[in-house]
Coordinates of C-alpha atoms in Angstrom, one line a residue:
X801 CA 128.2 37.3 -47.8
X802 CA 127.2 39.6 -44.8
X803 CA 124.1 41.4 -45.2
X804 CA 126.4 44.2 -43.8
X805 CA 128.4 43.9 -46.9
X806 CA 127.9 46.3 -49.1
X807 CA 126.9 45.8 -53.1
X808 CA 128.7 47.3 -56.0
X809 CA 126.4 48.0 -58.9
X810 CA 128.2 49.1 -62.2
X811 CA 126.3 50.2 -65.2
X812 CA 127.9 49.7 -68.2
X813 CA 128.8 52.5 -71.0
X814 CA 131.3 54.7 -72.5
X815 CA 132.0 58.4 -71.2
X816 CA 130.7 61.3 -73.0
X817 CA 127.6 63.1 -74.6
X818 CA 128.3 61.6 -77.7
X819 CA 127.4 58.6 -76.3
X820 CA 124.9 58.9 -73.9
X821 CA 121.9 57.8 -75.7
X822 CA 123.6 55.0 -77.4
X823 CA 121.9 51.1 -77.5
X824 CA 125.7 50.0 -75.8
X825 CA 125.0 52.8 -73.0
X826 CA 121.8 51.4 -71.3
X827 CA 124.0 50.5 -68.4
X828 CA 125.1 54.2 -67.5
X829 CA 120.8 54.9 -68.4
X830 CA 120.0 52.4 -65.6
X831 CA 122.8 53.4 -63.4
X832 CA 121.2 57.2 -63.6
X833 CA 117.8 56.0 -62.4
X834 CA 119.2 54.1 -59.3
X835 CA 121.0 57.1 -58.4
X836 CA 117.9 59.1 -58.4
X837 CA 115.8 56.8 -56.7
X838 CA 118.4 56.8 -54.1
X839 CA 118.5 60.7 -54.2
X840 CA 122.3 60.7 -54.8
X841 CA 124.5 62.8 -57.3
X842 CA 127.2 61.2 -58.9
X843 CA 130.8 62.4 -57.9
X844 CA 134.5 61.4 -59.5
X845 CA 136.4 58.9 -57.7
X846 CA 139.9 58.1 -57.9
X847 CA 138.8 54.5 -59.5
X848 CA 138.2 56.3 -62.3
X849 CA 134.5 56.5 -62.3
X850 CA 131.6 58.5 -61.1
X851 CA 129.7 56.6 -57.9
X852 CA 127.0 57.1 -55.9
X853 CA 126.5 56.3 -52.1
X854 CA 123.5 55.2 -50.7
X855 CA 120.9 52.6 -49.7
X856 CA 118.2 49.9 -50.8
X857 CA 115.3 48.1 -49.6
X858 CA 113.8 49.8 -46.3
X859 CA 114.3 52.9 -45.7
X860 CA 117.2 53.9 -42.7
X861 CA 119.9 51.5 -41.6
X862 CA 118.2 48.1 -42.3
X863 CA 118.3 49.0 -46.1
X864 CA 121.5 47.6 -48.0
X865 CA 124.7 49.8 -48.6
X866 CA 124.8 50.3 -52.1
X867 CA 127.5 52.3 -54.8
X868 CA 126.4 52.8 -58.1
X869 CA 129.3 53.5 -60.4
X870 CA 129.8 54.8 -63.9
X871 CA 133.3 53.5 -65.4
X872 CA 134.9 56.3 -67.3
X873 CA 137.2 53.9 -68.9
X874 CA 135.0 53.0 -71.9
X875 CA 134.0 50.2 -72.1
X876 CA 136.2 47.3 -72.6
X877 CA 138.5 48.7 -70.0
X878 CA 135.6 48.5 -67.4
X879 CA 137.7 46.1 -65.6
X880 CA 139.7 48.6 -64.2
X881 CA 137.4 50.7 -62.7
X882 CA 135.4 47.7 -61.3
X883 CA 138.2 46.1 -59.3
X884 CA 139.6 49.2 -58.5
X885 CA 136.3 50.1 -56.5
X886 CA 135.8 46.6 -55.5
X887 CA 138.9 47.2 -53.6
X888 CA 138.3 50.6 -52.4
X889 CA 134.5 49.5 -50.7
X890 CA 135.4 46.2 -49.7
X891 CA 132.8 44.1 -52.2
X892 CA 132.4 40.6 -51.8
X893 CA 132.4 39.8 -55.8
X894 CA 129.5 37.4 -55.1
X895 CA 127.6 41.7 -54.8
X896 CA 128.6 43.3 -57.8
X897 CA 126.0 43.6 -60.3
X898 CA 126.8 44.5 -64.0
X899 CA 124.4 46.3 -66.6
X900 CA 125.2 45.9 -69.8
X901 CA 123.2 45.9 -72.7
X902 CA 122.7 42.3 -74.7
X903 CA 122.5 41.4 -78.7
X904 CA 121.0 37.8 -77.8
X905 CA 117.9 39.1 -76.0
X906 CA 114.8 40.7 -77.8
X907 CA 114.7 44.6 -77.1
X908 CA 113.6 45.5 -73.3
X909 CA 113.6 41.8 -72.6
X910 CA 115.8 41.2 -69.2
X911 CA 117.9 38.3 -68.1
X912 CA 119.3 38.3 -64.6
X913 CA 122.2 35.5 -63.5
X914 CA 125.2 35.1 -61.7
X915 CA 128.1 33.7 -63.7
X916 CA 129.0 32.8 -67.2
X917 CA 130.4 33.7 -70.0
X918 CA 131.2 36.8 -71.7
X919 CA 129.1 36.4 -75.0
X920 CA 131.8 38.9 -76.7
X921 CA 130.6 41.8 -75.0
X922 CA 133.7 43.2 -74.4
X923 CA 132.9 45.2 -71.1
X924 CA 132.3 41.8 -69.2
X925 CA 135.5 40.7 -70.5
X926 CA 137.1 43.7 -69.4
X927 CA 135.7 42.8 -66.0
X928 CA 135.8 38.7 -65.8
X929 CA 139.3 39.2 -66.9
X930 CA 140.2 41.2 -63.6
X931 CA 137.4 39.4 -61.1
X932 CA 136.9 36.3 -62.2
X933 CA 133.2 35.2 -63.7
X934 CA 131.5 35.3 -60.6
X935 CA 129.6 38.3 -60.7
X936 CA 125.9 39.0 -61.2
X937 CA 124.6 40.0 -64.6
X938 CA 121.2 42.2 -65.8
X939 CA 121.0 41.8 -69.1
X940 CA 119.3 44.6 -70.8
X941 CA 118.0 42.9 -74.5
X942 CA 118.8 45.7 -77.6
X943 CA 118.4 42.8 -80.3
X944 CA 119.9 42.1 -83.4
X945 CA 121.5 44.6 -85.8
X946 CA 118.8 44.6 -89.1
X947 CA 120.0 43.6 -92.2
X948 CA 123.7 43.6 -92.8
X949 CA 124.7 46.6 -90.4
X950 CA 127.7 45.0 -88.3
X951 CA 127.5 44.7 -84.2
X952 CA 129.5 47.5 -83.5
X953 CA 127.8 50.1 -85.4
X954 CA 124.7 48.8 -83.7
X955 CA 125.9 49.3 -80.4
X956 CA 127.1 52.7 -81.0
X957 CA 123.4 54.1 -82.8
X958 CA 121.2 55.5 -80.3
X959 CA 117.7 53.6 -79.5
X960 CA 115.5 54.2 -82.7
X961 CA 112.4 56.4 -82.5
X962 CA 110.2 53.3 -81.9
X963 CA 112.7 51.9 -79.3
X964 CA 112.5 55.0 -77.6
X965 CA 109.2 55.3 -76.9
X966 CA 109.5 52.6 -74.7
X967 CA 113.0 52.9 -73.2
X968 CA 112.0 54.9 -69.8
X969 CA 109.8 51.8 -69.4
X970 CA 112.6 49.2 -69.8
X971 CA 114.8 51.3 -68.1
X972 CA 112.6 51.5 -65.3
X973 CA 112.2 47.9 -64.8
X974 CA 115.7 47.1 -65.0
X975 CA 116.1 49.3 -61.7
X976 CA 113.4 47.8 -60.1
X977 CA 115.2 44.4 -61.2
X978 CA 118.7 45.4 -59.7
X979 CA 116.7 46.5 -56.3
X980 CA 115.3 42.9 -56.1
X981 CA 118.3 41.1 -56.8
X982 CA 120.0 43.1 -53.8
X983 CA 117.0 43.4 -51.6
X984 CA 115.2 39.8 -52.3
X985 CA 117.9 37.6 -53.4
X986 CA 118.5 36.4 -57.5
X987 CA 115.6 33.5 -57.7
X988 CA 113.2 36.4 -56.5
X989 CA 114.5 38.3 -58.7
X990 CA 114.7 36.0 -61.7
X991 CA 111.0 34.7 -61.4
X992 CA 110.0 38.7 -61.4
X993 CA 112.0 39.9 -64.2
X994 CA 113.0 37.1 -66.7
X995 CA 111.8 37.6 -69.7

């Protein structure tokens, strides 16, 4: 990969206000906040998706070519969407970043890698399905469902008050975890932000 190549970051979600504060939509959350600090708006594109254009790391042409995209697929049709703009921007897959939210990782906790499994979240295998597993992953820990409430209906809820009170902070560090990765390389990144 060509530090001239440019990185494909796709925060994972479903469309819609009724969803925008949903536990399963930290992905789209994350994906806002690297559009601001990037000082982009997001537009449609014919992928269907909203992306942003724009740059991280140093400021003017040394820093690296970055989209940000929203799929508007919902999620387990991200694949889509993912390969569709992969195509369209020219993205090694070795620089696209997924965001998802994870059940297997205590809330705000991250987890950067490259590779693996899906861990039935069906947006990554939406997406490994159409590129293959070799993609980098931050996973954004939401925890366990309490009590008997099934996954899906735990995914769907927004953050609880508690949770809340918190989430700018997680969602914060995420972003600064997805600048590292592209700007510093995954070890740096990993030793920063595994948690």
């Amino acid at each position: 990969m060509a530090d001239a190549d440019p990185w494909l970051v796709v925060g994972l979600g479903n469309p819609g206000p009724e969803y925008a504060r949903n536990r399963h939509n930290v992905g789209f959350m994350v994906a806002d906040l690297l559009a601001e600090r990037m000082g982009g708006r997001f537009k449609a594109h014919k992928a269907r998706a909203q992306v942003v254009e724009g740059r991280c790391g140093a400021p003017g042409p040394s820093g690296r070519r970055v989209v940000v995209a929203k799929p508007l697929s919902f999620m387990n049709l991200s694949g889509g969407p993912t390969t569709a703009l992969r195509d369209f921007y020219k993205v090694p897959v070795g620089n696209i970043v997924a965001i998802h939210d994870e059940l297997d990782i205590d809330y705000g906790a991250l987890r950067l890698k490259l590779g693996g499994g899906d861990n039935g979240h069906n947006g990554l295998k939406s997406i490994t399905k159409s590129l293959g597993a070799e993609y980098h992953r931050v996973r954004f820990g939401i925890g366990r469902p309490p009590g008997r409430m099934q996954v899906a209906d735990f995914v769907l809820k927004d953050f609880s008050a508690a949770e809340r009170r918190e989430l700018d902070y997680f969602v914060d560090r995420a972003a600064d975890a997805v600048e590292t990765l592209i700007v510093d390389g995954l070890e740096r990144a990993q030793t920063t932000y595994n948690s």
